Short mmCIF file of C-alpha atoms in Angstrom, two decimals:
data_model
loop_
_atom_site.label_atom_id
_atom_site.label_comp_id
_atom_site.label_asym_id
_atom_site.label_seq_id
_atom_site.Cartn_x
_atom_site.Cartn_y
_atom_site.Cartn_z
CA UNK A 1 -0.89 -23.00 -1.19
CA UNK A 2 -3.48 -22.15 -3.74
CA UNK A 3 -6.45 -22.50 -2.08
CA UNK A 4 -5.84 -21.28 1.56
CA UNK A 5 -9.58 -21.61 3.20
CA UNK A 6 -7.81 -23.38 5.93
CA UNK A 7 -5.45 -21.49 6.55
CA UNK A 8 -6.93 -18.18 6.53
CA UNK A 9 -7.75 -16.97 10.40
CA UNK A 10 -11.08 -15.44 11.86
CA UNK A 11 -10.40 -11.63 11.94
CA UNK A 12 -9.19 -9.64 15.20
CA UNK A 13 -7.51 -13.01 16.75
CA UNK A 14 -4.34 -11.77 17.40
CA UNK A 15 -3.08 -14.72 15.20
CA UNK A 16 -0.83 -15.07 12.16
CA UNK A 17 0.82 -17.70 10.10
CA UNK A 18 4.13 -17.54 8.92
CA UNK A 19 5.44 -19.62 6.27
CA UNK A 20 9.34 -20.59 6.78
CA UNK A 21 11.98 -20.09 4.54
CA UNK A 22 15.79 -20.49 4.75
CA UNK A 23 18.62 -18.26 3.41
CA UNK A 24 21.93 -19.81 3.71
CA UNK A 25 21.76 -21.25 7.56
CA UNK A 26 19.73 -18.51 8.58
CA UNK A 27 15.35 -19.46 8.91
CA UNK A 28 13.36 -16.34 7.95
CA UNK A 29 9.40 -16.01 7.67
CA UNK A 30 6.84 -14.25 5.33
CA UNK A 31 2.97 -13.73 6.29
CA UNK A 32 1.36 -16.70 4.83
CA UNK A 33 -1.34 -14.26 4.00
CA UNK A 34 1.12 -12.75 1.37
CA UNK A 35 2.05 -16.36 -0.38
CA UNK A 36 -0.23 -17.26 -3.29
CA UNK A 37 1.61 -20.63 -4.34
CA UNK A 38 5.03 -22.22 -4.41
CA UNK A 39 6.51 -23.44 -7.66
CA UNK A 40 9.84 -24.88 -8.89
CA UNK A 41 12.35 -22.65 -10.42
CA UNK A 42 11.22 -21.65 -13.92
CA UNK A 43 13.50 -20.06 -16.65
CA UNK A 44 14.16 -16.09 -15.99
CA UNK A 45 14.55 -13.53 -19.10
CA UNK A 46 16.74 -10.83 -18.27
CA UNK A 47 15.86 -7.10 -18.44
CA UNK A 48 18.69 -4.63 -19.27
CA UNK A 49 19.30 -2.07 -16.69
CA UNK A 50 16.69 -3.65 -13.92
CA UNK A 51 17.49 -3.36 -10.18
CA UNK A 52 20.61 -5.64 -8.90
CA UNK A 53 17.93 -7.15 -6.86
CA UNK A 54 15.61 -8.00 -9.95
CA UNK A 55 17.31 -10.95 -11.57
CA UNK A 56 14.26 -10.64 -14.39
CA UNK A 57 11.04 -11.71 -15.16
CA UNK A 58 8.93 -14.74 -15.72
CA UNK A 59 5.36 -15.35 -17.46
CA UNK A 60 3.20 -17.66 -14.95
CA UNK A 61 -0.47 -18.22 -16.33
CA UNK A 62 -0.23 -15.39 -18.69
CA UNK A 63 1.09 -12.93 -16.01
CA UNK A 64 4.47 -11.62 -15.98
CA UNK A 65 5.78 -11.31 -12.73
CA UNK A 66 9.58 -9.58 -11.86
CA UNK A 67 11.72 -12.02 -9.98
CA UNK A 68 13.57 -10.75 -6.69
CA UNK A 69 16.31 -12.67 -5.38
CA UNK A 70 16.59 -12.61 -1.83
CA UNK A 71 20.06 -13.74 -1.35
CA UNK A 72 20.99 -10.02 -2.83
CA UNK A 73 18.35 -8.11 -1.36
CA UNK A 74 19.26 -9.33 2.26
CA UNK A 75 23.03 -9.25 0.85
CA UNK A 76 23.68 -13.33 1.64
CA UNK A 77 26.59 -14.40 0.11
CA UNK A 78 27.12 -17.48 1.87
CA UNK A 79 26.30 -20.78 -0.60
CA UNK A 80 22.82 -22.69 -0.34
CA UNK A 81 23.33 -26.06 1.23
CA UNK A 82 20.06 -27.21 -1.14
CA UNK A 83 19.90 -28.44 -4.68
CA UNK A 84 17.11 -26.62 -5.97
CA UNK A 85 15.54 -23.14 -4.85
CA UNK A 86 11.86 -22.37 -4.38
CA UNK A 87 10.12 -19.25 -6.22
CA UNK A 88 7.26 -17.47 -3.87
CA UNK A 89 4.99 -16.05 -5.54
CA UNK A 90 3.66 -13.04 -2.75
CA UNK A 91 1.30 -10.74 -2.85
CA UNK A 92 1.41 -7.52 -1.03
CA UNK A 93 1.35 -3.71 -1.69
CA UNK A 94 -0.70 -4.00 -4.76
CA UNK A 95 1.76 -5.81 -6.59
CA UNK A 96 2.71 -9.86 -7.44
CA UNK A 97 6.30 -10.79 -7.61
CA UNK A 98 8.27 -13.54 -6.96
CA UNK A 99 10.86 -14.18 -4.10
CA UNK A 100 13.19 -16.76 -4.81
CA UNK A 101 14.45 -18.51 -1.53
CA UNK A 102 17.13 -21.72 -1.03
CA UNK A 103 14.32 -23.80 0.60
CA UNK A 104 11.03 -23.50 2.16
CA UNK A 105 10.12 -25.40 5.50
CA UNK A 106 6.89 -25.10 7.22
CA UNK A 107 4.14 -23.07 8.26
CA UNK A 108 4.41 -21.44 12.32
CA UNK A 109 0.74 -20.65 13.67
CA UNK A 110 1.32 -18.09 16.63
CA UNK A 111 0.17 -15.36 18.46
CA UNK A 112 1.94 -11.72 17.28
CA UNK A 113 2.59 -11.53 20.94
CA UNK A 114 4.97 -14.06 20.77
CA UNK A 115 6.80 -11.86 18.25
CA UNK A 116 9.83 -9.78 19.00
CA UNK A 117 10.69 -6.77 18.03
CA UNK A 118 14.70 -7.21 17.28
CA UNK A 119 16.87 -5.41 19.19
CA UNK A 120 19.98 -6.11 17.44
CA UNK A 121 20.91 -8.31 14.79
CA UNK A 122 24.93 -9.38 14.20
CA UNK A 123 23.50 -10.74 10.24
CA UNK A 124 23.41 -7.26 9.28
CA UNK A 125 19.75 -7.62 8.63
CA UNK A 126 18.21 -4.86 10.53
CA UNK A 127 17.02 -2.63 7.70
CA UNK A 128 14.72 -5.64 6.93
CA UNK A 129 13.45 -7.64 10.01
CA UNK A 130 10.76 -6.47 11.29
CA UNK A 131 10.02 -9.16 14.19
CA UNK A 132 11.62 -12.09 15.60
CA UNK A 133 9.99 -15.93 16.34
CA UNK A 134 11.63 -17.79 18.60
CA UNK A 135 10.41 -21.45 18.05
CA UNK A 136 12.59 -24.20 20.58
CA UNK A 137 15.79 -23.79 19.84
CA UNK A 138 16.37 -21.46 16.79
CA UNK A 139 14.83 -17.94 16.16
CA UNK A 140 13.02 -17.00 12.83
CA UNK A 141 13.86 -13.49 11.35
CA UNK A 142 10.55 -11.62 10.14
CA UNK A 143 11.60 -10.04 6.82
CA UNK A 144 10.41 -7.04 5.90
CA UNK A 145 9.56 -7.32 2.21
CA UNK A 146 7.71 -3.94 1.78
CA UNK A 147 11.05 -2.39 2.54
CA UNK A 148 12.55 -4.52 -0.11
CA UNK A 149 9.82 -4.13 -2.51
CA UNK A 150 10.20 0.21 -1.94
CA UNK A 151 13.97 -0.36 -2.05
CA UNK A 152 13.16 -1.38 -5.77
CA UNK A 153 10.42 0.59 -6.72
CA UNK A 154 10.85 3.79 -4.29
CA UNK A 155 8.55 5.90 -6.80
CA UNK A 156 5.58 3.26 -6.89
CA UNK A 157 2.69 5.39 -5.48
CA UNK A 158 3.50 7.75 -8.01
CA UNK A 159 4.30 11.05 -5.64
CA UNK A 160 1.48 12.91 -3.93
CA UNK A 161 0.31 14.69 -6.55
CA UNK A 162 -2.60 17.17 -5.01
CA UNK A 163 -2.44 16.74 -1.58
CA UNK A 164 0.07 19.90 -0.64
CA UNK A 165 -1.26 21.64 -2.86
CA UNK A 166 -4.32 24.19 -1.47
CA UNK A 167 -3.78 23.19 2.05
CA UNK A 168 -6.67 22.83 3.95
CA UNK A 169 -6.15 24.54 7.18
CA UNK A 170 -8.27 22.17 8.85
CA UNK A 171 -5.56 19.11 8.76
CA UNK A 172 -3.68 21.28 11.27
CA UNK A 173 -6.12 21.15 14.23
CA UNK A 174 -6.99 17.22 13.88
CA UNK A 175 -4.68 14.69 15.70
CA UNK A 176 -3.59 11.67 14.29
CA UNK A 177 -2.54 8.59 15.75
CA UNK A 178 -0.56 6.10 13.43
CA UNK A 179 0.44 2.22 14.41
CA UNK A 180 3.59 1.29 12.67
CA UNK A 181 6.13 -1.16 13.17
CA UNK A 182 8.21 -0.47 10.15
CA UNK A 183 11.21 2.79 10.66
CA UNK A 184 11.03 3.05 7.04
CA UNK A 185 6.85 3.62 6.51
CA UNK A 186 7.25 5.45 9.88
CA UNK A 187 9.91 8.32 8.34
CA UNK A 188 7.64 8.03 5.15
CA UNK A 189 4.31 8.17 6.90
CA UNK A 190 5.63 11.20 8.90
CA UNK A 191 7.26 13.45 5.94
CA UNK A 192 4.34 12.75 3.84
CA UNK A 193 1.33 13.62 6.93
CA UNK A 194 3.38 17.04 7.95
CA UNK A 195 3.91 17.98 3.64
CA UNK A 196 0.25 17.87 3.93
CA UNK A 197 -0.32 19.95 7.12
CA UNK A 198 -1.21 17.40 9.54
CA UNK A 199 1.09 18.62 11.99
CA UNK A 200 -0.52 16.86 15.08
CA UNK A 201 1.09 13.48 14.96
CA UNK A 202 1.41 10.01 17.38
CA UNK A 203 3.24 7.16 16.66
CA UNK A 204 3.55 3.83 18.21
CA UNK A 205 5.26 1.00 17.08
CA UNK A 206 2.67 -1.46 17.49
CA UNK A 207 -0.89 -2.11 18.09
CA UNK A 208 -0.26 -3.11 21.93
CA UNK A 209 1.45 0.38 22.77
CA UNK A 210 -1.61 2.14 20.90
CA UNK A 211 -3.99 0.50 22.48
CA UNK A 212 -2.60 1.33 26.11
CA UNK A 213 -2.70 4.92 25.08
CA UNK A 214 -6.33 4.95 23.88
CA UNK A 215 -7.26 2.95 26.81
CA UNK A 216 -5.12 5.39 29.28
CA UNK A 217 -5.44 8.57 27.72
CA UNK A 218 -8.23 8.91 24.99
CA UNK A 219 -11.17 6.77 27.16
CA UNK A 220 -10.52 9.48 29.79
CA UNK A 221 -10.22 12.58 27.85
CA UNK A 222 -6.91 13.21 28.71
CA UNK A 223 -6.13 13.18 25.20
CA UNK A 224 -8.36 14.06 22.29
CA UNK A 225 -7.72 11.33 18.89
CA UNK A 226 -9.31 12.15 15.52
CA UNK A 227 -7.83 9.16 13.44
CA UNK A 228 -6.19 6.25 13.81
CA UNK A 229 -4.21 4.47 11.05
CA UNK A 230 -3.17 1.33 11.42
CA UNK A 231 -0.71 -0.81 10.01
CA UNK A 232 -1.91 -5.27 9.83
CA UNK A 233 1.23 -6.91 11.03
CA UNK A 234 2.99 -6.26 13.96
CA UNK A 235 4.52 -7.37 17.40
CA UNK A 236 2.52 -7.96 20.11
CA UNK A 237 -0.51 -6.77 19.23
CA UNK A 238 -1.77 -6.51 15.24
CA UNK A 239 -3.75 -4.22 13.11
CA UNK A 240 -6.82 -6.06 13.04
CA UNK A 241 -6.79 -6.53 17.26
CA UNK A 242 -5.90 -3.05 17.29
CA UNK A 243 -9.18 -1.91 15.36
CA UNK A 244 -11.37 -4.77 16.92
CA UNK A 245 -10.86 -3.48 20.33
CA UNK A 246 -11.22 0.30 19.76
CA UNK A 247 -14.74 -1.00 17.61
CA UNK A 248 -15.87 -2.81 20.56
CA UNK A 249 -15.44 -0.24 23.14
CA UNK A 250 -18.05 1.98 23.54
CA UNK A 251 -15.89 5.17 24.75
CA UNK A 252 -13.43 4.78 21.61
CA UNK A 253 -15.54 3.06 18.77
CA UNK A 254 -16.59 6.35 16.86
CA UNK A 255 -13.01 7.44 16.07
CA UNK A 256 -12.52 6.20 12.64
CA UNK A 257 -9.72 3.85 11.72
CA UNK A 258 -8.09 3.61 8.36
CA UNK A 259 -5.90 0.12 8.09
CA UNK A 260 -2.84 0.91 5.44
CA UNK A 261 -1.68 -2.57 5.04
CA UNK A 262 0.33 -4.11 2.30
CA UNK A 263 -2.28 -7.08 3.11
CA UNK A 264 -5.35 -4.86 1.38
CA UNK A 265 -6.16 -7.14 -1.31
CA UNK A 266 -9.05 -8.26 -2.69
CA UNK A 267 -8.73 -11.52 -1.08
CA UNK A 268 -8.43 -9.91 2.32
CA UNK A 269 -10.63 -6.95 2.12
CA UNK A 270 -13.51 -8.75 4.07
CA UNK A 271 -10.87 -9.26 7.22
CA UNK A 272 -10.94 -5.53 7.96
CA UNK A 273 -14.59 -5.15 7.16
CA UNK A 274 -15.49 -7.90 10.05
CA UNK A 275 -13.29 -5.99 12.48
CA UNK A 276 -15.30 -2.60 11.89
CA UNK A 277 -12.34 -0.73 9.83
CA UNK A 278 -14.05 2.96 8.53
CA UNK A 279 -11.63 2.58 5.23
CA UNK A 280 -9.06 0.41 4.20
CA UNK A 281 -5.86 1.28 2.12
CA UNK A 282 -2.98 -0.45 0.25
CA UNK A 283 0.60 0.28 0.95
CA UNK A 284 2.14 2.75 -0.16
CA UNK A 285 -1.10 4.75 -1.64
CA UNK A 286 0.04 8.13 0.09
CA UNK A 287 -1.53 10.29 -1.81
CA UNK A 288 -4.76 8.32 -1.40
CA UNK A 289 -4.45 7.82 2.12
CA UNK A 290 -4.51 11.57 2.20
CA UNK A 291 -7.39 11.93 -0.03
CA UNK A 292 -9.23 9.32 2.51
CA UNK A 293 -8.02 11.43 5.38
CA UNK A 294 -9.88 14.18 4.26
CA UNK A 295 -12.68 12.42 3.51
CA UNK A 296 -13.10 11.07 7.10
CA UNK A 297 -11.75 14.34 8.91
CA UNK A 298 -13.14 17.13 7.16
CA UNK A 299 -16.45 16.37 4.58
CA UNK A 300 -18.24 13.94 7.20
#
């Protein structure tokens, strides 16, 4: 899983890969884009007074990473059916950390418009599946690991410092559209954009239902758009597709689009540069999200 050149997809396909992983009896998936390697259980030093979730920490090529157990943060109590678990080690929203799993299968290539949004899950896993795969006969749960990742560290981004402070009265006449599948970023996105005075706020769940507005409403006039930020993953249409389109259509291209994706990494950068992406943002950098707000609504 190291070296991923093969894996990695040409930008704006509408494609993803999903590694699988099982929990109990239950199959869940992870962006592949997220997974850096897969290793064999390694010895764990405890922390005093870490998160329940946290079981500790480990040192892998002179990093030390925190290890999350997924059993707890998905609360699975049922016993693994496998000898040995698996340690991810992911990538996403700035930070490495490891996800230990029961087992890890195989790697799904599909279109995100094969991927369902869940409706209602028996498991008790709603607060953190974010799509659902339906491959033959058995369904894989998408889980949402920034939600588990925030559950832990709520106060990463560090608050947003600056940014209602000396309100610029100019947020309050621009109109912001916002493509995000996760409730959680969407409550989060929304109480942070009105603390700053953006007051004029549209949100769609994902990239397909934002793209039938701007092709419906903003081509037309009908409705006037001043920004559009974008989450990367989500059903039926992604973040990358999203910004691709509205790039390549000459009525829509000049609105600048900000991607705030836990899938900004250094590695990935380049994906939303080929798709024509104004700026591009790591989850959950609010207050800089603000700051590059500003920069693209009110100093250009």
């Amino acid at each position: 899983m190291e070296n991923r050149s093969g894996i990695l997809l040409d930008s704006g396909t509408n494609e993803v890969e999903f590694l699988e992983f099982i929990m109990a009896d239950t199959s869940f998936g992870i962006n592949v884009l997220k997974v850096r390697e897969i290793i064999n259980p390694v010895g764990i030093t405890k922390i005093p007074h870490s998160h329940p979730n946290v079981e500790g920490i480990i040192e892998l090529r002179g990093e030390v990473l925190p290890v999350i157990s997924l059993r707890k943060a998905l609360s699975i109590e049922e016993e693994s059916s496998y000898q040995e678990d698996k340690f991810i080690v992911a990538e996403f929203n700035g930070m490495k950390v490891i996800l230990r799993v029961d087992h890890v299968t195989q790697i799904h290539r599909l279109s995100w418009s094969q991927m369902e949004k869940p409706a209602s899950l028996n498991q008790g896993f709603e607060d953190h599946v974010t799509g659902v795969i339906k491959r033959q006969e058995k369904m894989i749960l998408l889980v949402d690991v920034e939600k588990i990742l925030f559950d832990i560290y709520p106060n990463v981004d560090g608050g947003l410092q600056g940014t209602t402070q000396d309100i610029n009265p100019a947020r309050n006449e621009k109109v912001i559209v916002l493509s995000e599948d996760s409730p959680m970023l969407r409550k989060l996105l929304q109480e942070t954009m009105l603390a700053a005075g953006f007051e004029h706020l549209i949100f769609f769940e994902n990239g397909k239902d934002a793209w039938t507005f701007f092709d419906e409403k903003v081509r037309h006039g009908e409705q006037k758009v001043d920004l559009l930020i974008t989450d990367i993953e989500m059903p039926l249409m992604d973040g990358h597709h999203l910004t691709k389109k509205l790039k390549g259509d000459s009525a829509l291209s000049t609105i600048p689009v900000i991607i705030f994706s836990s899938l900004i990494t250094e590695h990935l950068y380049h994906k939303g540069e080929q798709v024509g992406a104004n700026a591009q943002i790591s989850k959950p950098q609010l207050s800089k999200l603000i700051q590059l707000m500003d920069e693209w609504l009110l100093l250009k």
